[in-house]
CSV table of C-alpha atoms in Angstrom, one decimal:
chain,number,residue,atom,x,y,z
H,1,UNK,CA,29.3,-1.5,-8.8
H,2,UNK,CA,27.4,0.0,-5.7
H,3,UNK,CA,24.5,-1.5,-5.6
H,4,UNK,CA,26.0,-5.5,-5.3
H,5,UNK,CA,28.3,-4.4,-2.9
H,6,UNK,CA,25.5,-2.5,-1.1
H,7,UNK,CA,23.5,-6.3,-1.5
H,8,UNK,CA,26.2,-8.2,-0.2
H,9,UNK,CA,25.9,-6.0,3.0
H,10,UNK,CA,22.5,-6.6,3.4
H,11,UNK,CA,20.7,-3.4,1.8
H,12,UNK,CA,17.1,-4.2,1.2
H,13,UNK,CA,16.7,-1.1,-1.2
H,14,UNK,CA,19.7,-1.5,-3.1
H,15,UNK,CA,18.7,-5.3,-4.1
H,16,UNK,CA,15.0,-3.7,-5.0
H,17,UNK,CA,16.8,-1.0,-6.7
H,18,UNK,CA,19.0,-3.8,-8.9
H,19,UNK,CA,15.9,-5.8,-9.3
H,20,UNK,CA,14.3,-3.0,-11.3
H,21,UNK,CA,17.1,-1.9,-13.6
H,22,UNK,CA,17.3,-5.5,-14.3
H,23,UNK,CA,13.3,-5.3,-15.6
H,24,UNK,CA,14.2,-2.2,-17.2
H,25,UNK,CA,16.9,-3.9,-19.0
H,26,UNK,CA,19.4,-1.4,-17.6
H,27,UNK,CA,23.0,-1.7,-19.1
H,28,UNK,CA,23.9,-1.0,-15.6
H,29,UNK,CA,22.5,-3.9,-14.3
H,30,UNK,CA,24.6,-6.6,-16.1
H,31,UNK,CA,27.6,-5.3,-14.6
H,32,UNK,CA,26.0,-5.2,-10.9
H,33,UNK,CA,25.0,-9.1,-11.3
H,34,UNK,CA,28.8,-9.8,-12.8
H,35,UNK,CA,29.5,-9.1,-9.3
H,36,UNK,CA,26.8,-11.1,-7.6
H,37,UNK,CA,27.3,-14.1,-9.5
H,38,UNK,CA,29.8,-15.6,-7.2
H,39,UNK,CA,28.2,-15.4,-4.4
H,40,UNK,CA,25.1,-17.2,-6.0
H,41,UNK,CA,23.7,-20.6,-6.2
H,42,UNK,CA,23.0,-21.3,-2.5
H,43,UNK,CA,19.5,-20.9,-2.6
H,44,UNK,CA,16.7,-23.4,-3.1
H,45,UNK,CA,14.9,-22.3,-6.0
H,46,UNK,CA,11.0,-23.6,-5.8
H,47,UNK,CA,8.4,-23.2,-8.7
H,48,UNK,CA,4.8,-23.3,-8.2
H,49,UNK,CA,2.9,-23.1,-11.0
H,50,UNK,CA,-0.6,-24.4,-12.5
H,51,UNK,CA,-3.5,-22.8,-14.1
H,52,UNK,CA,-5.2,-19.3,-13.0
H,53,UNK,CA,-7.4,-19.9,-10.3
H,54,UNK,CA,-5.9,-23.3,-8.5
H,55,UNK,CA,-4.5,-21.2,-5.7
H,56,UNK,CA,-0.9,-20.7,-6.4
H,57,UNK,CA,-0.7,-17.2,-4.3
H,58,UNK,CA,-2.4,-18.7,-1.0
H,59,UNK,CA,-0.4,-22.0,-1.1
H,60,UNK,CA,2.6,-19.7,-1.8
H,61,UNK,CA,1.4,-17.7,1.1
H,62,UNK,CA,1.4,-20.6,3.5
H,63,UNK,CA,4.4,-22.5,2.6
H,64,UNK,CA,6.2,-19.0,3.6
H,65,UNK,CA,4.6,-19.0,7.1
H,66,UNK,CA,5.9,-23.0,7.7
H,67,UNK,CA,9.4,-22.5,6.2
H,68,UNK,CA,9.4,-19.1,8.4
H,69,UNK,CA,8.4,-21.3,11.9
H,70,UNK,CA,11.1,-23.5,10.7
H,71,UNK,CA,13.5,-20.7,10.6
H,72,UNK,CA,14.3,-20.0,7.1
H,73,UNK,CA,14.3,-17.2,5.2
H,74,UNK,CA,12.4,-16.5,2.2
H,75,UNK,CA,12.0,-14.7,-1.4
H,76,UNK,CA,9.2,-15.0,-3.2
H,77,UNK,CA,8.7,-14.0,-6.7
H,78,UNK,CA,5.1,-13.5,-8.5
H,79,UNK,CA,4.6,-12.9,-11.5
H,80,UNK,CA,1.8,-11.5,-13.5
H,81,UNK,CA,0.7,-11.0,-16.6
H,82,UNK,CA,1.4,-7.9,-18.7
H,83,UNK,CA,-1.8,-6.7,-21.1
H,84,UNK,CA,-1.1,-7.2,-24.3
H,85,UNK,CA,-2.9,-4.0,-25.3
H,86,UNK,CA,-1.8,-1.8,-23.1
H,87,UNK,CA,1.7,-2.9,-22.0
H,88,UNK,CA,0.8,-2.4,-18.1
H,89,UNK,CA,-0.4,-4.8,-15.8
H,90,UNK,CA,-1.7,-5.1,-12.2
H,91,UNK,CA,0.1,-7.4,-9.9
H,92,UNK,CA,-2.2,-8.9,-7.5
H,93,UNK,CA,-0.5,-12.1,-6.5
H,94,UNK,CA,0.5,-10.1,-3.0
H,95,UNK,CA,-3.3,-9.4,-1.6
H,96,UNK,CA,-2.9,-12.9,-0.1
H,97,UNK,CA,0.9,-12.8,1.0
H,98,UNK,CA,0.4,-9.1,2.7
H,99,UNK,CA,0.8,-10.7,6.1
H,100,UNK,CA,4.3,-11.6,5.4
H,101,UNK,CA,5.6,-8.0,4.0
H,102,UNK,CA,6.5,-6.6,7.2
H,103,UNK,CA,8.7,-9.8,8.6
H,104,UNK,CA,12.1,-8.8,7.9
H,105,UNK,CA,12.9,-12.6,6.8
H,106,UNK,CA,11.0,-12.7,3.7
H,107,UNK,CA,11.4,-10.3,0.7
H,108,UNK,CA,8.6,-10.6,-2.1
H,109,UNK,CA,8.8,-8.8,-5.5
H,110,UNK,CA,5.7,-9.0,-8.1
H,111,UNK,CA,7.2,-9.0,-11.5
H,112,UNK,CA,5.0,-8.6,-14.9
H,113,UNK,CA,5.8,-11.0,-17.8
H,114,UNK,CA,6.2,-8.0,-20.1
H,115,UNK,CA,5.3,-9.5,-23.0
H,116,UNK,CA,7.8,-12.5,-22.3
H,117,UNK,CA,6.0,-16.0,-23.0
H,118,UNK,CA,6.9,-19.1,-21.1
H,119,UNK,CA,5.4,-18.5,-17.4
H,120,UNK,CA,7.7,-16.0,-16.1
H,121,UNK,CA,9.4,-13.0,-16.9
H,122,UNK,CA,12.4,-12.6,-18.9
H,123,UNK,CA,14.1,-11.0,-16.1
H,124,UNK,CA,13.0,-14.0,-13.4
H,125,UNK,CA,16.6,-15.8,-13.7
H,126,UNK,CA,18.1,-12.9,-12.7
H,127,UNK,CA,15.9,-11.3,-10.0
H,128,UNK,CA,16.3,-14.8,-8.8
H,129,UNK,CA,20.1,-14.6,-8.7
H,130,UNK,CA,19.5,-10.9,-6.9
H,131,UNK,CA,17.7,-12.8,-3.9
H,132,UNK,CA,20.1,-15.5,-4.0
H,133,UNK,CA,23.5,-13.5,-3.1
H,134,UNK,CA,20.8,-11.5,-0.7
H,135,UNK,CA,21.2,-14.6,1.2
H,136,UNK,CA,17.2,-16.0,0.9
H,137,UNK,CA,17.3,-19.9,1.9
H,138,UNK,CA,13.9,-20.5,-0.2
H,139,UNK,CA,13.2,-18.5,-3.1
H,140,UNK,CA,9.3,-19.3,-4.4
H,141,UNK,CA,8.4,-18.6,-7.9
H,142,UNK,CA,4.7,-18.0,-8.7
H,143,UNK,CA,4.3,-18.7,-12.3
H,144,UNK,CA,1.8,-16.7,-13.9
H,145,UNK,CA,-1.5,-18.7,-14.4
H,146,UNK,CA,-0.3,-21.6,-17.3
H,147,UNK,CA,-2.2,-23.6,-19.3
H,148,UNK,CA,-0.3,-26.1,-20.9
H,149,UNK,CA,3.0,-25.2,-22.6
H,150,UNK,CA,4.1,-22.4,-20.4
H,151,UNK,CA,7.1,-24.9,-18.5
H,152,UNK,CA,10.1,-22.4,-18.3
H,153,UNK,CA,10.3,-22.5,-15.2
H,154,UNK,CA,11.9,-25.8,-14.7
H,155,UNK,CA,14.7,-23.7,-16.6
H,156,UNK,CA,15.1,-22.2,-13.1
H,157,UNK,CA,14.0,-23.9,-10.2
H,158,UNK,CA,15.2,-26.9,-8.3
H,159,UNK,CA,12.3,-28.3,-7.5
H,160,UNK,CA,9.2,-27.7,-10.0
H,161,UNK,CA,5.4,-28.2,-7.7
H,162,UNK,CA,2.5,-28.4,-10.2
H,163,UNK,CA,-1.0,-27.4,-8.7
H,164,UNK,CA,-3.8,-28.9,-9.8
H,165,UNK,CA,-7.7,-28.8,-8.8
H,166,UNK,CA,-10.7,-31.0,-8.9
H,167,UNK,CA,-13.6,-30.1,-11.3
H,168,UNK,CA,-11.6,-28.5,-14.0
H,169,UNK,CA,-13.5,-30.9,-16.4
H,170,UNK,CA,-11.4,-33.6,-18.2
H,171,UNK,CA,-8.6,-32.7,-15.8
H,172,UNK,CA,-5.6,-34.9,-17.1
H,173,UNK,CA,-6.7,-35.0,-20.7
H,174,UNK,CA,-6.5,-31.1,-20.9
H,175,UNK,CA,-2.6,-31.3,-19.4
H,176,UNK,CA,-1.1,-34.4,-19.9
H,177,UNK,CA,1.9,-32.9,-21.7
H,178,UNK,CA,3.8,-30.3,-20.9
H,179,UNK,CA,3.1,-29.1,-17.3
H,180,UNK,CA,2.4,-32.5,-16.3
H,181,UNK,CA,5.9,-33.5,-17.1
H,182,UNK,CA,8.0,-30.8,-15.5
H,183,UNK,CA,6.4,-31.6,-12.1
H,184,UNK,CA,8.8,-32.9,-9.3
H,185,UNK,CA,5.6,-32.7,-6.9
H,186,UNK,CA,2.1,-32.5,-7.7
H,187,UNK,CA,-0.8,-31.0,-5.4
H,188,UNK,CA,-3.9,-31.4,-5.2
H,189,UNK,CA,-5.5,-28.4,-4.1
H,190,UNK,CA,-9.0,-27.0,-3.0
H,191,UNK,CA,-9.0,-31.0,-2.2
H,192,UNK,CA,-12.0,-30.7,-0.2
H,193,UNK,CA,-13.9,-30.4,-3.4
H,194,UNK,CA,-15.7,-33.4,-5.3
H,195,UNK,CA,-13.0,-35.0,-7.6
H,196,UNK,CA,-10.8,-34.7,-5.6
H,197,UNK,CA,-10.1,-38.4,-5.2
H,198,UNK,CA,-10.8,-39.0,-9.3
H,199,UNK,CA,-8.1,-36.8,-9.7
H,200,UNK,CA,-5.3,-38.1,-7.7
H,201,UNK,CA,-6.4,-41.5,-9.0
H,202,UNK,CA,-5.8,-40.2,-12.8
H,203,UNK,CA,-2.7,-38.4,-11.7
H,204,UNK,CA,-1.3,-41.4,-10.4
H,205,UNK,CA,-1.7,-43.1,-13.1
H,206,UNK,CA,-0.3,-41.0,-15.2
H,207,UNK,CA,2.6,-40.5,-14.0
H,208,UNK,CA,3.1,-44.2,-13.3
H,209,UNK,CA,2.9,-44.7,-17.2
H,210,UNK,CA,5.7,-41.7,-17.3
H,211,UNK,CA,7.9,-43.0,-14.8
H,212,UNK,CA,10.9,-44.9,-16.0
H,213,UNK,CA,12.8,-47.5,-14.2
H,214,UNK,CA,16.0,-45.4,-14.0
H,215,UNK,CA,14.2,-42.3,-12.5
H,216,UNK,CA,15.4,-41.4,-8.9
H,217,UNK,CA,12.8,-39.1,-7.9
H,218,UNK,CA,8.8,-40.5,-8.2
H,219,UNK,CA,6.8,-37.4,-8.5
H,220,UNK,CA,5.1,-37.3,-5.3
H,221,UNK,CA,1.5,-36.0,-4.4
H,222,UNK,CA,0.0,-33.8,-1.6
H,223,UNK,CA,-3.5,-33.3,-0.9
H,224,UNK,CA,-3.8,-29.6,0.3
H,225,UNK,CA,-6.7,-27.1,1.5
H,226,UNK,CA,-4.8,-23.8,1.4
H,227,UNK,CA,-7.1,-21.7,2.7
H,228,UNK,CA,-7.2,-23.3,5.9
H,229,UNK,CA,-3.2,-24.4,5.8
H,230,UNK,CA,-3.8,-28.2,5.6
H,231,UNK,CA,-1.3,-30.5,3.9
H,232,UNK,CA,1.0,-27.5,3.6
H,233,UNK,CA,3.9,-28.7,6.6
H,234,UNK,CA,3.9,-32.3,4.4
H,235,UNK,CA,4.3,-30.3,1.1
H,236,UNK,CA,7.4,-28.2,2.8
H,237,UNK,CA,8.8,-31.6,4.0
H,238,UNK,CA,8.2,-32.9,0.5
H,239,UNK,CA,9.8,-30.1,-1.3
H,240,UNK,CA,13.3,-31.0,1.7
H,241,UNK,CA,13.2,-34.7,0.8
H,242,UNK,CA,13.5,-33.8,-2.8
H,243,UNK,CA,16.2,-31.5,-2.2
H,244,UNK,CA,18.1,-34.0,-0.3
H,245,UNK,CA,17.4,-36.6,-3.4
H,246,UNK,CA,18.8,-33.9,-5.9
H,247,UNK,CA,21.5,-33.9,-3.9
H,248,UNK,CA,22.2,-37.3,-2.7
H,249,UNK,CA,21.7,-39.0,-6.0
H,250,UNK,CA,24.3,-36.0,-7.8
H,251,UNK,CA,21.5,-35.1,-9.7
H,252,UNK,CA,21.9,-31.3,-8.5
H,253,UNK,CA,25.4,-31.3,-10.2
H,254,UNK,CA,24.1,-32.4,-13.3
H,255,UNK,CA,21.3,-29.9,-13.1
H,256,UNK,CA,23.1,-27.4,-12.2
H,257,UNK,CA,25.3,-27.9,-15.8
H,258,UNK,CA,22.2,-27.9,-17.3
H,259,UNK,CA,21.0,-24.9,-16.3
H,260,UNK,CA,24.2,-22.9,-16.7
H,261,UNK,CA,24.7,-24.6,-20.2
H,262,UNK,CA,21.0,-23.3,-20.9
H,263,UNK,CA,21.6,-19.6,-19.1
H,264,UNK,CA,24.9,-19.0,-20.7
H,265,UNK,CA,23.9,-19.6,-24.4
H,266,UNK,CA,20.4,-17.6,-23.3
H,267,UNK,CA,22.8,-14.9,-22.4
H,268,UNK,CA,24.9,-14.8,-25.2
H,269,UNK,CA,21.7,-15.0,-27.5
H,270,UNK,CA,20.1,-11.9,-26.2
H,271,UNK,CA,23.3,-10.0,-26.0
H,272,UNK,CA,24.6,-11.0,-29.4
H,273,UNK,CA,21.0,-10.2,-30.7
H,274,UNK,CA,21.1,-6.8,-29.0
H,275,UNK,CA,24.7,-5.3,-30.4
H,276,UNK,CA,23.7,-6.8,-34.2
H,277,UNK,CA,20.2,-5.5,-33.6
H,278,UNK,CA,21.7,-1.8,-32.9
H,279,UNK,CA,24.2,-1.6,-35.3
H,280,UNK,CA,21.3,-2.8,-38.1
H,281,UNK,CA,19.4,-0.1,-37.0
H,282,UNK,CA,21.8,2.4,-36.7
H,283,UNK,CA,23.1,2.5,-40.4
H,284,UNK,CA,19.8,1.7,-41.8
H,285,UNK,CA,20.3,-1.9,-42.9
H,286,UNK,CA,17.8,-3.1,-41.6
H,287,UNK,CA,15.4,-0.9,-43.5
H,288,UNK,CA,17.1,-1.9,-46.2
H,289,UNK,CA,16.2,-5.5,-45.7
H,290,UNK,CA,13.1,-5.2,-45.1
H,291,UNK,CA,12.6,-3.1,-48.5
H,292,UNK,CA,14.4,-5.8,-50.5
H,293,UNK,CA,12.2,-8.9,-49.0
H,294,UNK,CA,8.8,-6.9,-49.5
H,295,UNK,CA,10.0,-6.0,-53.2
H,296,UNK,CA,11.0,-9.7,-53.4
H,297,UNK,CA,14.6,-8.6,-54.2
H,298,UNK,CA,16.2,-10.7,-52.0
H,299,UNK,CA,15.0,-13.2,-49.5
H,300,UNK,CA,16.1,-13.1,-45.8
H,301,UNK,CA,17.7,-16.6,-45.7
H,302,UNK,CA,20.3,-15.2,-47.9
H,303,UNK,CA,20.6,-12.1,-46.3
H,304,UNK,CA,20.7,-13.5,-42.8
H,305,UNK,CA,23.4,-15.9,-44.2
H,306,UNK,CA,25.3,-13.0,-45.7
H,307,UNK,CA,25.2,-10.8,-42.0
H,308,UNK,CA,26.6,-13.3,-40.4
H,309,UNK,CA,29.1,-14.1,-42.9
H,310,UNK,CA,30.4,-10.3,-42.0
H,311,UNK,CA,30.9,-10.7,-38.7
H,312,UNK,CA,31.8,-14.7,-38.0
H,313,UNK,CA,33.8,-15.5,-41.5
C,1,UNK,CA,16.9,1.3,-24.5
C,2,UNK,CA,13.5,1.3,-23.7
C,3,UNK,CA,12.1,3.7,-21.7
C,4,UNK,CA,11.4,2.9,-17.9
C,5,UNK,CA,8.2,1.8,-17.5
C,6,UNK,CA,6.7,3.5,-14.6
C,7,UNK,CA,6.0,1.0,-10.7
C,8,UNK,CA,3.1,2.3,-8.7
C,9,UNK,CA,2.2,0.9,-5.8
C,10,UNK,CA,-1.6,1.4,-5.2
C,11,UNK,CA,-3.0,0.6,-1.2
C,12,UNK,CA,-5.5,1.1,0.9
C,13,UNK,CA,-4.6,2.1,4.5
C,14,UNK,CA,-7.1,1.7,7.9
C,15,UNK,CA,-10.0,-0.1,8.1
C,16,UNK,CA,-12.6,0.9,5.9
C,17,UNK,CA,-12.8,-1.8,2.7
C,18,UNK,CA,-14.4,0.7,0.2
C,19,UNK,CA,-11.7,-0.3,-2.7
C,20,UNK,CA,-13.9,0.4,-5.4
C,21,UNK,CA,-11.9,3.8,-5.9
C,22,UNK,CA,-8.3,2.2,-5.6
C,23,UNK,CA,-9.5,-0.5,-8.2
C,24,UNK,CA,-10.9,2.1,-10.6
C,25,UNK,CA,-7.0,4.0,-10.3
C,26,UNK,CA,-5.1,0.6,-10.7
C,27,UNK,CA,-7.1,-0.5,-13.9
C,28,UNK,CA,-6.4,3.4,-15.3
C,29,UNK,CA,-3.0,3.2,-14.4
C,30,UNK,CA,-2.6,-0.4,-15.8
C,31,UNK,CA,-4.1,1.2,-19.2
C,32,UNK,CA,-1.6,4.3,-19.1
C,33,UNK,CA,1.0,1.6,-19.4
C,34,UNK,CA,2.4,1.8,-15.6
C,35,UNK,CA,3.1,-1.7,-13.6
C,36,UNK,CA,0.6,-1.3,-10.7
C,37,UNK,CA,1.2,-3.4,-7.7
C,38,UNK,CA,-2.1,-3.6,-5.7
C,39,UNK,CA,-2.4,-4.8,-2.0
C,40,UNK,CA,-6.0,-4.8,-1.0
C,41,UNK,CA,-7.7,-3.3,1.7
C,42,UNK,CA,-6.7,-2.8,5.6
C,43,UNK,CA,-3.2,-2.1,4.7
C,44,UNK,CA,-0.6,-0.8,8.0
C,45,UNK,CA,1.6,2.1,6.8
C,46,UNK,CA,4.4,-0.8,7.8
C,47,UNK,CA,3.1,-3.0,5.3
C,48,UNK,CA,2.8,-0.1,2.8
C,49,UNK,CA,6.1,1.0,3.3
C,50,UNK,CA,7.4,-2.2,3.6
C,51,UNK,CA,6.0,-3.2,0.7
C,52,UNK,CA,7.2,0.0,-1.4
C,53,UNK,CA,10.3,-0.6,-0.6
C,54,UNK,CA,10.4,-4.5,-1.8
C,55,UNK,CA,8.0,-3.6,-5.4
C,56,UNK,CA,10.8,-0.6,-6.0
C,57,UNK,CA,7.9,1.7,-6.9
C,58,UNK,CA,8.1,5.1,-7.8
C,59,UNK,CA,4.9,6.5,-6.5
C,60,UNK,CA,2.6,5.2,-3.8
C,61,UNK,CA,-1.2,6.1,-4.2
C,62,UNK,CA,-2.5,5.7,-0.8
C,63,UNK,CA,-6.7,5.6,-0.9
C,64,UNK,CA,-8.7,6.1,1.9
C,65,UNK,CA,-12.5,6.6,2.6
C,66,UNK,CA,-12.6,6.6,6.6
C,67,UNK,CA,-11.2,9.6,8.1
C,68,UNK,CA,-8.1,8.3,9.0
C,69,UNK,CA,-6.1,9.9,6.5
C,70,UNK,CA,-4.4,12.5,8.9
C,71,UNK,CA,-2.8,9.9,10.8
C,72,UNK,CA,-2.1,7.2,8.3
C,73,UNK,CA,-0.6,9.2,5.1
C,74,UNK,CA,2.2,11.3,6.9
C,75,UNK,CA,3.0,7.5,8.6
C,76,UNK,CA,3.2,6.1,5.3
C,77,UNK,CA,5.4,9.0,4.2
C,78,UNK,CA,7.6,8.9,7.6
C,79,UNK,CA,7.9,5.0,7.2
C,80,UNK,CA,9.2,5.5,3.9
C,81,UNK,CA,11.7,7.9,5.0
C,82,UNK,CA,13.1,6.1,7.3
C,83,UNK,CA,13.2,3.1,5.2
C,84,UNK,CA,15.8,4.6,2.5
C,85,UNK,CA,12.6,5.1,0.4
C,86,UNK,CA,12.6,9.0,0.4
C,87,UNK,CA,12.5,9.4,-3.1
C,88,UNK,CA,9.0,7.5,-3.3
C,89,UNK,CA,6.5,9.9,-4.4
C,90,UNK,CA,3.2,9.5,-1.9
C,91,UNK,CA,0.3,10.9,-3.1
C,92,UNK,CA,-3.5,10.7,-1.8
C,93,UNK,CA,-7.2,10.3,-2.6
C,94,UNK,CA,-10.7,9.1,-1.1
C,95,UNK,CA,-12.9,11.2,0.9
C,96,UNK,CA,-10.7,14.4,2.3
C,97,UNK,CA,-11.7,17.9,3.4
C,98,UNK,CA,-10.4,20.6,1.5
C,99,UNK,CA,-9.1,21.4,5.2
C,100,UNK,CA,-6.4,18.5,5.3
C,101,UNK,CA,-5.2,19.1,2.1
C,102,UNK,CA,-2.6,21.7,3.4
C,103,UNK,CA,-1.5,19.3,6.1
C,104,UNK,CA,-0.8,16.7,4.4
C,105,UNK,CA,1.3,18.5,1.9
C,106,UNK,CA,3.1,19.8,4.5
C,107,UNK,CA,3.8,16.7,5.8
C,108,UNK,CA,5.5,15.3,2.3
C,109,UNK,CA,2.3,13.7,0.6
C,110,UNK,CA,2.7,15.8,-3.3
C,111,UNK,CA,-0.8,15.3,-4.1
C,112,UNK,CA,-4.3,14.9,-3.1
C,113,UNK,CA,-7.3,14.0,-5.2
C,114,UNK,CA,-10.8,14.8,-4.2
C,115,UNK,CA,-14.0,13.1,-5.4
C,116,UNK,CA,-14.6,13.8,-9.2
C,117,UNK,CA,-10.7,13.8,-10.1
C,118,UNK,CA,-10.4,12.6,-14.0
C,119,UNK,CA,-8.2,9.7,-14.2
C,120,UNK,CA,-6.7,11.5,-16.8
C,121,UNK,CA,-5.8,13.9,-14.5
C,122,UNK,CA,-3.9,11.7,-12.0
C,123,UNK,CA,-2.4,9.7,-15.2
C,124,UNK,CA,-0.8,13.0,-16.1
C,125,UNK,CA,-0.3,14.3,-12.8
C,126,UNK,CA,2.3,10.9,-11.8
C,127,UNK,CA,3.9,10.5,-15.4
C,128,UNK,CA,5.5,14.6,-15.1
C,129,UNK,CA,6.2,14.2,-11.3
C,130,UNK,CA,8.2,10.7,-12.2
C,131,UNK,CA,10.3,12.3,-15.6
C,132,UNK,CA,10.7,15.2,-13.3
C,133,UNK,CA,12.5,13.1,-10.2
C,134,UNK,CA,14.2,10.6,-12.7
């Protein structure tokens, strides 16, 4: 129980301490966050994600250094991808956030996806959580590069920015489902480039066709040059109007039940998975099973049926 | 439970941008299975530390090529120190006189590898200091 208490109070090593037992899958760790979880949900969780390449870690960079003028303070998760040969990884995403590592405001952790599809580590909603009882107003999380399918993150954040480019050939066509749903603001980045005005034009029009009549919230879009910090103070202010939407309109209550409905039954998954998991293991069972389906003995519907027969009857 | 897989934190203090050694380590290390976090060059020792800290590494491999290193890896290692962080292991490499090995041993940096070191050799070297701390 040290190290959440030692979090609550404001220990920077503690919380990077807890952070790694919880990507380490430490048994330890569940019962530190059983005591943070109270004092979460304050933070304003903010996904940026897109494709590899579109600029995620600079516009990540930058939107620290406005919400920082303005006062606030700031986590910042990145994630990376873990070979899938090797089972390392480098995490790079910090080269272009470096200038923020000393300012005692802003606390940024480079996770690897460690095999975990989806965008983000398995251990994301968590770390998340850890920043969130640290007392971070913002908390940014850089998805690893996605393609199209890769939209857990909305599973996490409150507001969900999609970055897009000019010149990635049949821009829209390549994305329309998928990422370009979960977006509660677009950007347009690297907009100095040629396209740039084809693009939003598509982009608008897609989402036009998406948008219902009921919907409270029309995806908005910024234009942004990250590199040179233009569009980024309008891109902050968006990602404020939409929180004062979410909350206006109740929508934050209702995703807020959403998420919880979604993070307990996650929860319970994984640890229901892990007790059956061992004890299969540990009398051999599961050998067993596997011999009988490959000898065509038995086949695993029945024997899945019959396991948990034994334990819910 | 699986085994703890092994944060390094790979940086490149003072001024010279020569990273061609500190990306070599971080690819080796990334195929000995470790998680290496890599900051680019013209790194403070209050970034490094800093940033230590925040990654929760184990190790810190601190690379540099322009003489500096007398000044900048004990600052890394005091930093750290100071920080809470004195179980980080800090260890060395780039373009050091046999000289300045002592000296920066003495002042808490476990290793330092010359020119011509295997990456086998520093793979090895990290994975039996970390099981030994751990």
């Amino acid at each position: 129980m040290a190290l959440a208490e030692k979090i609550l109070k404001g220990d920077i090593k503690a919380a990077s301490r807890l952070m790694r037992d919880i990507d380490d899958e430490m048994d330890s760790a569940t019962d530190e966050l059983k005591v943070l979880y109270p004092q979460t949900g304050r933070a304003h969780v903010v996904g940026v994600t897109g494709s590899p390449g579109v600029g995620k870690s600079t516009l990540v960079d930058k939107m620290v250094e406005v919400l920082r003028r303005d006062s606030k303070t700031v986590g910042v998760i990145a994630v990376d991808p873990t070979s899938p040969f090797s089972g390392g990884a480098i995490l790079g995403d910090r080269v272009r956030m470096q200038r923020h590592s000393t300012d005692e405001g802003v606390f940024i952790r480079s996770l690897a996806t460690r095999g975990h599809l989806g965008g983000i580590s398995r251990s994301t909603h968590d770390v998340i959580k850890v920043m969130d009882a640290m007392g971070k107003d913002i908390i940014l999380v850089e998805t690893v590069g996605v393609g199209q399918d890769e939209v857990d993150i909305v599973n996490a954040a409150d507001t969900s920015i999609v970055v897009l480019v000019p010149g990635l050939g049949d821009d829209i066509q390549a994305i329309k489902a998928g990422i370009l749903e979960i977006g509660d603001i677009f950007v347009i980045n690297k907009c100095d480039q040629e396209g740039a005005d084809r693009l939003e034009q598509e982009l608008r029009i897609m989402l036009e066709m998406g948008q219902k009549s009921t919907d409270r919230w029309t995806p908005p879009i910024y234009r942004t040059e990250a590199i040179k910090g233009e569009g980024i103070e309008e891109l902050v202010a968006g990602i404020q109007r939409h929180r004062e939407v979410l909350q206006q309109e109740g929508l934050h209550q209702k995703q807020a039940r959403q998420r919880a409905r979604y993070e307990f039954l996650e929860i319970l998954k994984s640890s229901l998975m892990k007790k059956l998991l061992q004890r299969l293991s540990k009398n051999g069972e599961l050998d067993r099973i596997v011999d009988a389906m490959v000898k065509r003995e038995k086949d695993p519907y029945t024997m899945a049926e019959e396991i948990i027969h034994k334990i819910l009857p | 439970m699986e085994e703890r897989k092994i944060r390094v934190l790979i940086a490149k203090p003072g001024l010279d941008g020569h990273d061609r050694g500190a990306k070599v380590i971080a690819r080796a290390l990334r195929d000995a299975v470790m998680e290496v976090i890599y900051t680019g060059i013209r790194q403070t020792p209050e970034q490094i530390a800093a940033t230590a800290i925040q990654e929760g590494v184990d190790i810190v491999g601190l690379s540099c090529l322009s003489g500096a290193h007398n000044q900048l890896f004990p600052q890394v290692v005091q930093l750290l120190r100071q920080k809470g962080g004195d179980d980080i292991i800090v260890i060395g490499g780039g373009i050091i006189p046999y000289d300045d090995i002592p000296v920066l041993k003495k002042a808490g940096v476990a290793e330092v590898f010359q020119p011509g070191t295997s990456t086998q050799e520093i793979i090895r070297f990290i994975k039996e200091r970390v099981a030994k701390r751990t």
